Amino acid sequence: MIFIAILFLSAFLLSGVAAFYSIVGLISIFPAAEIPIVIMGISLEICKLVAASWCYRNWKNAPVVMKYYFATAVLVLSFITSMGIFGFLSKAHIEQTTIAGDNSLQIGLLEKKIQRETKIIKDVDLVISQLDQTVQTLMDFDRVRGPEGAIAVRESQKKERDNLNTIIDKAQDKVSGYQQENLILSKQQIKIEAEVGPIKYIAEFLYGEADRKLVEKAVRAVIIIIVLVFDPLAIILLIAANREMKIVSVSNKRRKTRSIPKQSIDKSKVSIDKNDISVLPKEIIDRFFNSK
């Protein structure tokens, strides 16, 4: 009886989990009817289990139309549950890959911003170097005034140099901020790739490579395998529990049935009709009356 209880518990547990995943998957397909789908999914799952049990118990005695309709309904409901599970797992995978894709786009955008600010810094540095070169040229060729002319030119460039240094400082601050954001996103990207990593190994095992299309095929293959053994296994477990219960019930009935022993017959005693006593030989009559 404990094993039968375990079979029933396993069947109901697996069926309940399958129903939950199926309902969530169907809600993702029909998001506008969330509550009705929950009610419908629970009702159909219960009815499916009851119909499967009834078919197993009454298959030999049930009307043909009824038993085949029940069997067809169980198969169709199992297919619907499997379809919902497929939708649930597919949605989970799509959400995961979408997050990874968003991170990649953000990382690429930040890298472009860093390149742009870096180019601004280089351009400003080039302008400053040109200003320095102008001052140096004046120092080399203006031998009349000497360094004083170069100093005067540098003083005239002070405002421009300050503006250029301000531009460099702002660009460097932006680059630091972008690099910090990029570091955070890169860590998230590595974590996501680590989570998706197993399916890449499966794709490499099945197809020899792990590009995006082959990874998607591997994901679908894994989902189909899970679907094929999820809800059908729950139904088979329920039928197995019914079978075990039936066997135990028949065994108990046999134990309660007692065999009635046949009455022993004494072949030495013979019953005769008194009307036929005259036809018996005298030896038998004497033997009968003289016996104890």
PDB file of C-alpha atoms in Angstrom:
ATOM      1  CA  MET A   1       0.000   0.000   0.000  1.00  0.00           C
ATOM      2  CA  ILE A   2       2.905   2.366   0.675  1.00  0.00           C
ATOM      3  CA  PHE A   3       4.196   1.854  -2.859  1.00  0.00           C
ATOM      4  CA  ILE A   4       0.720   2.538  -4.271  1.00  0.00           C
ATOM      5  CA  ALA A   5       0.568   5.757  -2.251  1.00  0.00           C
ATOM      6  CA  ILE A   6       3.974   6.749  -3.608  1.00  0.00           C
ATOM      7  CA  LEU A   7       2.796   6.077  -7.167  1.00  0.00           C
ATOM      8  CA  PHE A   8      -0.324   8.201  -6.685  1.00  0.00           C
ATOM      9  CA  LEU A   9       1.679  10.971  -5.002  1.00  0.00           C
ATOM     10  CA  SER A  10       4.273  10.961  -7.784  1.00  0.00           C
ATOM     11  CA  ALA A  11       1.580  11.066 -10.459  1.00  0.00           C
ATOM     12  CA  PHE A  12      -0.292  13.946  -8.800  1.00  0.00           C
ATOM     13  CA  LEU A  13       2.911  15.867  -8.077  1.00  0.00           C
ATOM     14  CA  LEU A  14       4.231  15.538 -11.619  1.00  0.00           C
ATOM     15  CA  SER A  15       0.829  16.321 -13.071  1.00  0.00           C
ATOM     16  CA  GLY A  16       0.506  19.396 -10.854  1.00  0.00           C
ATOM     17  CA  VAL A  17       3.919  20.713 -11.909  1.00  0.00           C
ATOM     18  CA  ALA A  18       3.087  20.026 -15.555  1.00  0.00           C
ATOM     19  CA  ALA A  19      -0.228  21.839 -15.150  1.00  0.00           C
ATOM     20  CA  PHE A  20       1.513  24.853 -13.584  1.00  0.00           C
ATOM     21  CA  TYR A  21       4.082  25.120 -16.380  1.00  0.00           C
ATOM     22  CA  SER A  22       1.391  24.553 -18.983  1.00  0.00           C
ATOM     23  CA  ILE A  23      -0.879  27.248 -17.549  1.00  0.00           C
ATOM     24  CA  VAL A  24       1.989  29.762 -17.407  1.00  0.00           C
ATOM     25  CA  GLY A  25       2.908  28.887 -20.984  1.00  0.00           C
ATOM     26  CA  LEU A  26      -0.684  29.239 -22.212  1.00  0.00           C
ATOM     27  CA  ILE A  27      -0.977  32.583 -20.428  1.00  0.00           C
ATOM     28  CA  SER A  28       2.073  33.788 -22.367  1.00  0.00           C
ATOM     29  CA  ILE A  29       0.289  32.722 -25.574  1.00  0.00           C
ATOM     30  CA  PHE A  30      -3.068  34.283 -24.554  1.00  0.00           C
ATOM     31  CA  PRO A  31      -2.114  37.084 -22.126  1.00  0.00           C
ATOM     32  CA  ALA A  32      -5.516  38.810 -22.363  1.00  0.00           C
ATOM     33  CA  ALA A  33      -7.354  35.881 -20.683  1.00  0.00           C
ATOM     34  CA  GLU A  34      -5.157  35.110 -17.694  1.00  0.00           C
ATOM     35  CA  ILE A  35      -7.792  34.112 -15.085  1.00  0.00           C
ATOM     36  CA  PRO A  36      -9.976  32.097 -17.504  1.00  0.00           C
ATOM     37  CA  ILE A  37      -6.916  30.142 -18.657  1.00  0.00           C
ATOM     38  CA  VAL A  38      -5.972  29.355 -15.046  1.00  0.00           C
ATOM     39  CA  ILE A  39      -9.488  28.052 -14.323  1.00  0.00           C
ATOM     40  CA  MET A  40      -9.617  26.139 -17.584  1.00  0.00           C
ATOM     41  CA  GLY A  41      -6.168  24.612 -17.089  1.00  0.00           C
ATOM     42  CA  ILE A  42      -6.872  23.370 -13.556  1.00  0.00           C
ATOM     43  CA  SER A  43     -10.257  21.919 -14.553  1.00  0.00           C
ATOM     44  CA  LEU A  44      -8.911  20.153 -17.625  1.00  0.00           C
ATOM     45  CA  GLU A  45      -5.935  18.719 -15.723  1.00  0.00           C
ATOM     46  CA  ILE A  46      -8.181  17.212 -13.035  1.00  0.00           C
ATOM     47  CA  CYS A  47     -10.614  15.851 -15.630  1.00  0.00           C
ATOM     48  CA  LYS A  48      -7.735  14.363 -17.610  1.00  0.00           C
ATOM     49  CA  LEU A  49      -6.496  12.363 -14.612  1.00  0.00           C
ATOM     50  CA  VAL A  50     -10.012  11.176 -13.736  1.00  0.00           C
ATOM     51  CA  ALA A  51     -10.676  10.168 -17.355  1.00  0.00           C
ATOM     52  CA  ALA A  52      -7.393   8.239 -17.549  1.00  0.00           C
ATOM     53  CA  SER A  53      -8.227   6.339 -14.334  1.00  0.00           C
ATOM     54  CA  TRP A  54     -11.766   5.612 -15.503  1.00  0.00           C
ATOM     55  CA  CYS A  55     -10.577   4.315 -18.874  1.00  0.00           C
ATOM     56  CA  TYR A  56      -8.130   1.918 -17.253  1.00  0.00           C
ATOM     57  CA  ARG A  57     -10.654   0.592 -14.735  1.00  0.00           C
ATOM     58  CA  ASN A  58     -13.603   0.234 -17.131  1.00  0.00           C
ATOM     59  CA  TRP A  59     -12.005  -0.394 -20.521  1.00  0.00           C
ATOM     60  CA  LYS A  60     -13.443  -3.896 -20.952  1.00  0.00           C
ATOM     61  CA  ASN A  61     -16.966  -3.075 -19.799  1.00  0.00           C
ATOM     62  CA  ALA A  62     -17.408   0.518 -20.967  1.00  0.00           C
ATOM     63  CA  PRO A  63     -19.401   1.444 -24.082  1.00  0.00           C
ATOM     64  CA  VAL A  64     -17.201   1.765 -27.150  1.00  0.00           C
ATOM     65  CA  VAL A  65     -18.067   5.399 -27.865  1.00  0.00           C
ATOM     66  CA  MET A  66     -17.469   6.488 -24.289  1.00  0.00           C
ATOM     67  CA  LYS A  67     -14.137   4.760 -23.748  1.00  0.00           C
ATOM     68  CA  TYR A  68     -12.681   5.891 -27.072  1.00  0.00           C
ATOM     69  CA  TYR A  69     -13.861   9.443 -26.512  1.00  0.00           C
ATOM     70  CA  PHE A  70     -12.263   9.465 -23.063  1.00  0.00           C
ATOM     71  CA  ALA A  71      -9.026   8.036 -24.462  1.00  0.00           C
ATOM     72  CA  THR A  72      -8.966  10.647 -27.256  1.00  0.00           C
ATOM     73  CA  ALA A  73      -9.694  13.436 -24.765  1.00  0.00           C
ATOM     74  CA  VAL A  74      -6.811  12.291 -22.558  1.00  0.00           C
ATOM     75  CA  LEU A  75      -4.419  12.322 -25.531  1.00  0.00           C
ATOM     76  CA  VAL A  76      -5.587  15.762 -26.700  1.00  0.00           C
ATOM     77  CA  LEU A  77      -5.337  17.225 -23.193  1.00  0.00           C
ATOM     78  CA  SER A  78      -1.880  15.728 -22.806  1.00  0.00           C
ATOM     79  CA  PHE A  79      -0.893  17.412 -26.085  1.00  0.00           C
ATOM     80  CA  ILE A  80      -2.299  20.757 -24.863  1.00  0.00           C
ATOM     81  CA  THR A  81      -0.377  20.441 -21.593  1.00  0.00           C
ATOM     82  CA  SER A  82       2.788  19.606 -23.508  1.00  0.00           C
ATOM     83  CA  MET A  83       2.223  22.588 -25.785  1.00  0.00           C
ATOM     84  CA  GLY A  84       1.888  24.878 -22.764  1.00  0.00           C
ATOM     85  CA  ILE A  85       5.093  23.475 -21.243  1.00  0.00           C
ATOM     86  CA  PHE A  86       6.852  24.036 -24.573  1.00  0.00           C
ATOM     87  CA  GLY A  87       5.659  27.651 -24.565  1.00  0.00           C
ATOM     88  CA  PHE A  88       6.804  28.176 -20.970  1.00  0.00           C
ATOM     89  CA  LEU A  89      10.310  26.826 -21.556  1.00  0.00           C
ATOM     90  CA  SER A  90      10.638  28.649 -24.884  1.00  0.00           C
ATOM     91  CA  LYS A  91       9.649  31.921 -23.244  1.00  0.00           C
ATOM     92  CA  ALA A  92      12.247  31.407 -20.506  1.00  0.00           C
ATOM     93  CA  HIS A  93      14.951  30.820 -23.113  1.00  0.00           C
ATOM     94  CA  ILE A  94      13.883  33.822 -25.200  1.00  0.00           C
ATOM     95  CA  GLU A  95      13.931  36.091 -22.151  1.00  0.00           C
ATOM     96  CA  GLN A  96      17.417  34.880 -21.287  1.00  0.00           C
ATOM     97  CA  THR A  97      18.759  35.482 -24.791  1.00  0.00           C
ATOM     98  CA  THR A  98      16.997  38.878 -24.925  1.00  0.00           C
ATOM     99  CA  ILE A  99      18.784  39.991 -21.762  1.00  0.00           C
ATOM    100  CA  ALA A 100      22.077  38.841 -23.257  1.00  0.00           C
ATOM    101  CA  GLY A 101      21.298  40.711 -26.473  1.00  0.00           C
ATOM    102  CA  ASP A 102      20.414  43.913 -24.601  1.00  0.00           C
ATOM    103  CA  ASN A 103      23.692  43.772 -22.701  1.00  0.00           C
ATOM    104  CA  SER A 104      25.598  43.318 -25.938  1.00  0.00           C
ATOM    105  CA  LEU A 105      23.909  46.365 -27.470  1.00  0.00           C
ATOM    106  CA  GLN A 106      24.578  48.499 -24.404  1.00  0.00           C
ATOM    107  CA  ILE A 107      28.199  47.374 -24.249  1.00  0.00           C
ATOM    108  CA  GLY A 108      28.647  48.196 -27.935  1.00  0.00           C
ATOM    109  CA  LEU A 109      27.044  51.629 -27.431  1.00  0.00           C
ATOM    110  CA  LEU A 110      29.293  52.400 -24.469  1.00  0.00           C
ATOM    111  CA  GLU A 111      32.370  51.363 -26.429  1.00  0.00           C
ATOM    112  CA  LYS A 112      31.398  53.766 -29.217  1.00  0.00           C
ATOM    113  CA  LYS A 113      30.944  56.592 -26.691  1.00  0.00           C
ATOM    114  CA  ILE A 114      34.356  55.813 -25.194  1.00  0.00           C
ATOM    115  CA  GLN A 115      35.918  55.881 -28.654  1.00  0.00           C
ATOM    116  CA  ARG A 116      34.238  59.222 -29.413  1.00  0.00           C
ATOM    117  CA  GLU A 117      35.417  60.849 -26.180  1.00  0.00           C
ATOM    118  CA  THR A 118      38.886  59.381 -26.664  1.00  0.00           C
ATOM    119  CA  LYS A 119      39.000  60.917 -30.141  1.00  0.00           C
ATOM    120  CA  ILE A 120      37.985  64.286 -28.687  1.00  0.00           C
ATOM    121  CA  ILE A 121      40.832  64.049 -26.174  1.00  0.00           C
ATOM    122  CA  LYS A 122      43.288  63.194 -28.955  1.00  0.00           C
ATOM    123  CA  ASP A 123      42.065  66.093 -31.112  1.00  0.00           C
ATOM    124  CA  VAL A 124      42.358  68.547 -28.238  1.00  0.00           C
ATOM    125  CA  ASP A 125      45.813  67.218 -27.385  1.00  0.00           C
ATOM    126  CA  LEU A 126      46.759  67.781 -31.012  1.00  0.00           C
ATOM    127  CA  VAL A 127      45.558  71.393 -30.835  1.00  0.00           C
ATOM    128  CA  ILE A 128      47.503  71.958 -27.616  1.00  0.00           C
ATOM    129  CA  SER A 129      50.607  70.431 -29.173  1.00  0.00           C
ATOM    130  CA  GLN A 130      50.179  72.787 -32.137  1.00  0.00           C
ATOM    131  CA  LEU A 131      49.963  75.740 -29.761  1.00  0.00           C
ATOM    132  CA  ASP A 132      53.094  74.516 -28.007  1.00  0.00           C
ATOM    133  CA  GLN A 133      54.788  74.146 -31.376  1.00  0.00           C
ATOM    134  CA  THR A 134      53.857  77.720 -32.261  1.00  0.00           C
ATOM    135  CA  VAL A 135      55.425  78.972 -29.037  1.00  0.00           C
ATOM    136  CA  GLN A 136      58.530  76.893 -29.651  1.00  0.00           C
ATOM    137  CA  THR A 137      58.808  78.203 -33.190  1.00  0.00           C
ATOM    138  CA  LEU A 138      58.651  81.785 -31.921  1.00  0.00           C
ATOM    139  CA  MET A 139      61.363  81.035 -29.406  1.00  0.00           C
ATOM    140  CA  ASP A 140      63.581  79.632 -32.162  1.00  0.00           C
ATOM    141  CA  PHE A 141      63.102  82.409 -34.713  1.00  0.00           C
ATOM    142  CA  ASP A 142      62.307  85.531 -32.698  1.00  0.00           C
ATOM    143  CA  ARG A 143      65.857  86.203 -31.623  1.00  0.00           C
ATOM    144  CA  VAL A 144      65.158  89.901 -31.106  1.00  0.00           C
ATOM    145  CA  ARG A 145      62.797  89.538 -28.201  1.00  0.00           C
ATOM    146  CA  GLY A 146      63.951  86.062 -27.148  1.00  0.00           C
ATOM    147  CA  PRO A 147      61.779  84.150 -24.660  1.00  0.00           C
ATOM    148  CA  GLU A 148      59.706  87.201 -23.908  1.00  0.00           C
ATOM    149  CA  GLY A 149      57.940  86.960 -27.239  1.00  0.00           C
ATOM    150  CA  ALA A 150      57.137  83.293 -26.709  1.00  0.00           C
ATOM    151  CA  ILE A 151      55.868  84.012 -23.199  1.00  0.00           C
ATOM    152  CA  ALA A 152      53.659  86.750 -24.536  1.00  0.00           C
ATOM    153  CA  VAL A 153      52.234  84.395 -27.145  1.00  0.00           C
ATOM    154  CA  ARG A 154      51.610  81.713 -24.483  1.00  0.00           C
ATOM    155  CA  GLU A 155      49.801  84.287 -22.345  1.00  0.00           C
ATOM    156  CA  SER A 156      47.634  85.206 -25.308  1.00  0.00           C
ATOM    157  CA  GLN A 157      46.809  81.504 -25.677  1.00  0.00           C
ATOM    158  CA  LYS A 158      45.864  81.074 -22.006  1.00  0.00           C
ATOM    159  CA  LYS A 159      42.109  81.365 -22.480  1.00  0.00           C
ATOM    160  CA  GLU A 160      42.149  78.953 -25.400  1.00  0.00           C
ATOM    161  CA  ARG A 161      44.336  76.534 -23.484  1.00  0.00           C
ATOM    162  CA  ASP A 162      42.001  76.658 -20.487  1.00  0.00           C
ATOM    163  CA  ASN A 163      39.034  75.865 -22.688  1.00  0.00           C
ATOM    164  CA  LEU A 164      40.912  72.976 -24.263  1.00  0.00           C
ATOM    165  CA  ASN A 165      41.939  71.582 -20.886  1.00  0.00           C
ATOM    166  CA  THR A 166      38.335  71.845 -19.693  1.00  0.00           C
ATOM    167  CA  ILE A 167      37.216  69.855 -22.728  1.00  0.00           C
ATOM    168  CA  ILE A 168      39.835  67.202 -21.954  1.00  0.00           C
ATOM    169  CA  ASP A 169      38.779  66.977 -18.304  1.00  0.00           C
ATOM    170  CA  LYS A 170      35.109  66.563 -19.213  1.00  0.00           C
ATOM    171  CA  ALA A 171      35.926  63.949 -21.838  1.00  0.00           C
ATOM    172  CA  GLN A 172      38.086  62.020 -19.396  1.00  0.00           C
ATOM    173  CA  ASP A 173      35.296  62.093 -16.782  1.00  0.00           C
ATOM    174  CA  LYS A 174      32.871  60.767 -19.371  1.00  0.00           C
ATOM    175  CA  VAL A 175      35.302  58.032 -20.389  1.00  0.00           C
ATOM    176  CA  SER A 176      35.698  56.978 -16.741  1.00  0.00           C
ATOM    177  CA  GLY A 177      31.923  56.829 -16.287  1.00  0.00           C
ATOM    178  CA  TYR A 178      31.437  54.855 -19.503  1.00  0.00           C
ATOM    179  CA  GLN A 179      34.189  52.426 -18.542  1.00  0.00           C
ATOM    180  CA  GLN A 180      32.565  51.851 -15.141  1.00  0.00           C
ATOM    181  CA  GLU A 181      29.188  51.106 -16.769  1.00  0.00           C
ATOM    182  CA  ASN A 182      30.901  48.912 -19.318  1.00  0.00           C
ATOM    183  CA  LEU A 183      32.596  46.942 -16.540  1.00  0.00           C
ATOM    184  CA  ILE A 184      29.271  46.279 -14.802  1.00  0.00           C
ATOM    185  CA  LEU A 185      27.597  45.203 -18.053  1.00  0.00           C
ATOM    186  CA  SER A 186      30.561  43.027 -18.973  1.00  0.00           C
ATOM    187  CA  LYS A 187      30.289  41.192 -15.651  1.00  0.00           C
ATOM    188  CA  GLN A 188      26.584  40.647 -16.257  1.00  0.00           C
ATOM    189  CA  GLN A 189      27.344  39.457 -19.768  1.00  0.00           C
ATOM    190  CA  ILE A 190      29.888  36.943 -18.481  1.00  0.00           C
ATOM    191  CA  LYS A 191      27.348  35.681 -15.946  1.00  0.00           C
ATOM    192  CA  ILE A 192      24.680  35.305 -18.634  1.00  0.00           C
ATOM    193  CA  GLU A 193      27.078  33.497 -20.947  1.00  0.00           C
ATOM    194  CA  ALA A 194      27.984  31.165 -18.073  1.00  0.00           C
ATOM    195  CA  GLU A 195      24.284  30.386 -17.563  1.00  0.00           C
ATOM    196  CA  VAL A 196      23.739  29.785 -21.272  1.00  0.00           C
ATOM    197  CA  GLY A 197      27.006  27.862 -21.518  1.00  0.00           C
ATOM    198  CA  PRO A 198      25.576  24.342 -20.973  1.00  0.00           C
ATOM    199  CA  ILE A 199      23.260  24.611 -23.967  1.00  0.00           C
ATOM    200  CA  LYS A 200      26.267  25.628 -26.085  1.00  0.00           C
ATOM    201  CA  TYR A 201      28.021  22.442 -25.035  1.00  0.00           C
ATOM    202  CA  ILE A 202      24.883  20.479 -25.976  1.00  0.00           C
ATOM    203  CA  ALA A 203      24.829  22.206 -29.382  1.00  0.00           C
ATOM    204  CA  GLU A 204      28.487  21.351 -29.923  1.00  0.00           C
ATOM    205  CA  PHE A 205      27.792  17.745 -28.905  1.00  0.00           C
ATOM    206  CA  LEU A 206      24.826  17.420 -31.291  1.00  0.00           C
ATOM    207  CA  TYR A 207      25.988  19.501 -34.249  1.00  0.00           C
ATOM    208  CA  GLY A 208      29.733  19.949 -33.779  1.00  0.00           C
ATOM    209  CA  GLU A 209      29.418  23.753 -33.536  1.00  0.00           C
ATOM    210  CA  ALA A 210      27.711  26.296 -31.291  1.00  0.00           C
ATOM    211  CA  ASP A 211      26.625  29.215 -33.450  1.00  0.00           C
ATOM    212  CA  ARG A 212      23.347  31.011 -32.736  1.00  0.00           C
ATOM    213  CA  LYS A 213      21.151  28.937 -35.058  1.00  0.00           C
ATOM    214  CA  LEU A 214      22.519  25.620 -33.814  1.00  0.00           C
ATOM    215  CA  VAL A 215      22.086  26.724 -30.200  1.00  0.00           C
ATOM    216  CA  GLU A 216      18.423  27.492 -30.942  1.00  0.00           C
ATOM    217  CA  LYS A 217      18.006  24.029 -32.485  1.00  0.00           C
ATOM    218  CA  ALA A 218      19.609  22.428 -29.449  1.00  0.00           C
ATOM    219  CA  VAL A 219      17.263  24.341 -27.144  1.00  0.00           C
ATOM    220  CA  ARG A 220      14.219  23.141 -29.088  1.00  0.00           C
ATOM    221  CA  ALA A 221      15.509  19.564 -29.002  1.00  0.00           C
ATOM    222  CA  VAL A 222      15.951  19.674 -25.214  1.00  0.00           C
ATOM    223  CA  ILE A 223      12.497  21.198 -24.726  1.00  0.00           C
ATOM    224  CA  ILE A 224      10.867  18.537 -26.911  1.00  0.00           C
ATOM    225  CA  ILE A 225      12.584  15.768 -24.922  1.00  0.00           C
ATOM    226  CA  ILE A 226      11.323  17.275 -21.656  1.00  0.00           C
ATOM    227  CA  VAL A 227       7.810  17.659 -23.044  1.00  0.00           C
ATOM    228  CA  LEU A 228       7.667  14.054 -24.262  1.00  0.00           C
ATOM    229  CA  VAL A 229       8.354  12.635 -20.797  1.00  0.00           C
ATOM    230  CA  PHE A 230       6.592  15.220 -18.621  1.00  0.00           C
ATOM    231  CA  ASP A 231       2.804  14.922 -18.823  1.00  0.00           C
ATOM    232  CA  PRO A 232       2.734  11.418 -20.409  1.00  0.00           C
ATOM    233  CA  LEU A 233       4.802  10.127 -17.494  1.00  0.00           C
ATOM    234  CA  ALA A 234       2.267  11.550 -15.031  1.00  0.00           C
ATOM    235  CA  ILE A 235      -0.557   9.702 -16.820  1.00  0.00           C
ATOM    236  CA  ILE A 236       1.397   6.432 -16.933  1.00  0.00           C
ATOM    237  CA  LEU A 237       2.195   6.730 -13.222  1.00  0.00           C
ATOM    238  CA  LEU A 238      -1.494   7.211 -12.475  1.00  0.00           C
ATOM    239  CA  ILE A 239      -2.436   4.155 -14.544  1.00  0.00           C
ATOM    240  CA  ALA A 240       0.302   2.148 -12.815  1.00  0.00           C
ATOM    241  CA  ALA A 241      -1.081   3.174  -9.417  1.00  0.00           C
ATOM    242  CA  ASN A 242      -4.571   2.070 -10.479  1.00  0.00           C
ATOM    243  CA  ARG A 243      -3.165  -1.237 -11.692  1.00  0.00           C
ATOM    244  CA  GLU A 244      -1.370  -1.884  -8.421  1.00  0.00           C
ATOM    245  CA  MET A 245      -4.508  -1.035  -6.486  1.00  0.00           C
ATOM    246  CA  LYS A 246      -6.527  -3.411  -8.647  1.00  0.00           C
ATOM    247  CA  ILE A 247      -4.033  -6.224  -8.055  1.00  0.00           C
ATOM    248  CA  VAL A 248      -4.132  -5.663  -4.288  1.00  0.00           C
ATOM    249  CA  SER A 249      -7.947  -5.582  -4.330  1.00  0.00           C
ATOM    250  CA  VAL A 250      -8.162  -8.896  -6.225  1.00  0.00           C
ATOM    251  CA  SER A 251      -5.626 -10.473  -3.887  1.00  0.00           C
ATOM    252  CA  ASN A 252      -7.617  -9.404  -0.825  1.00  0.00           C
ATOM    253  CA  LYS A 253     -10.820 -10.874  -2.277  1.00  0.00           C
ATOM    254  CA  ARG A 254      -9.113 -14.205  -2.856  1.00  0.00           C
ATOM    255  CA  ARG A 255      -7.907 -14.292   0.703  1.00  0.00           C
ATOM    256  CA  LYS A 256     -11.407 -13.662   2.056  1.00  0.00           C
ATOM    257  CA  THR A 257     -12.927 -16.415  -0.072  1.00  0.00           C
ATOM    258  CA  ARG A 258     -12.901 -19.718   1.886  1.00  0.00           C
ATOM    259  CA  SER A 259     -13.056 -23.056   0.169  1.00  0.00           C
ATOM    260  CA  ILE A 260     -15.947 -25.273   1.361  1.00  0.00           C
ATOM    261  CA  PRO A 261     -14.711 -28.839   2.025  1.00  0.00           C
ATOM    262  CA  LYS A 262     -16.639 -31.664   0.467  1.00  0.00           C
ATOM    263  CA  GLN A 263     -18.515 -33.898   2.871  1.00  0.00           C
ATOM    264  CA  SER A 264     -16.904 -37.263   3.264  1.00  0.00           C
ATOM    265  CA  ILE A 265     -19.010 -40.158   2.070  1.00  0.00           C
ATOM    266  CA  ASP A 266     -18.904 -43.496   3.792  1.00  0.00           C
ATOM    267  CA  LYS A 267     -19.048 -45.942   0.937  1.00  0.00           C
ATOM    268  CA  SER A 268     -19.745 -48.844   3.328  1.00  0.00           C
ATOM    269  CA  LYS A 269     -23.204 -47.421   4.070  1.00  0.00           C
ATOM    270  CA  VAL A 270     -25.835 -47.663   1.399  1.00  0.00           C
ATOM    271  CA  SER A 271     -29.209 -45.904   1.583  1.00  0.00           C
ATOM    272  CA  ILE A 272     -32.199 -47.798   0.245  1.00  0.00           C
ATOM    273  CA  ASP A 273     -35.861 -47.167  -0.089  1.00  0.00           C
ATOM    274  CA  LYS A 274     -38.039 -49.077   2.389  1.00  0.00           C
ATOM    275  CA  ASN A 275     -40.404 -50.019  -0.420  1.00  0.00           C
ATOM    276  CA  ASP A 276     -37.601 -51.941  -2.099  1.00  0.00           C
ATOM    277  CA  ILE A 277     -36.582 -53.884   1.003  1.00  0.00           C
ATOM    278  CA  SER A 278     -38.421 -56.983  -0.195  1.00  0.00           C
ATOM    279  CA  VAL A 279     -36.190 -57.307  -3.200  1.00  0.00           C
ATOM    280  CA  LEU A 280     -33.028 -57.416  -1.153  1.00  0.00           C
ATOM    281  CA  PRO A 281     -31.402 -60.705  -0.400  1.00  0.00           C
ATOM    282  CA  LYS A 282     -32.008 -62.138   3.060  1.00  0.00           C
ATOM    283  CA  GLU A 283     -28.282 -62.054   3.884  1.00  0.00           C
ATOM    284  CA  ILE A 284     -28.151 -58.308   3.442  1.00  0.00           C
ATOM    285  CA  ILE A 285     -31.302 -57.764   5.549  1.00  0.00           C
ATOM    286  CA  ASP A 286     -29.928 -59.883   8.385  1.00  0.00           C
ATOM    287  CA  ARG A 287     -26.591 -58.167   8.183  1.00  0.00           C
ATOM    288  CA  PHE A 288     -28.267 -54.741   8.327  1.00  0.00           C
ATOM    289  CA  PHE A 289     -30.434 -55.442  11.387  1.00  0.00           C
ATOM    290  CA  ASN A 290     -27.734 -57.332  13.239  1.00  0.00           C
ATOM    291  CA  SER A 291     -25.151 -54.573  12.787  1.00  0.00           C
ATOM    292  CA  LYS A 292     -24.570 -52.026  15.531  1.00  0.00           C
TER     293      LYS A 292
END
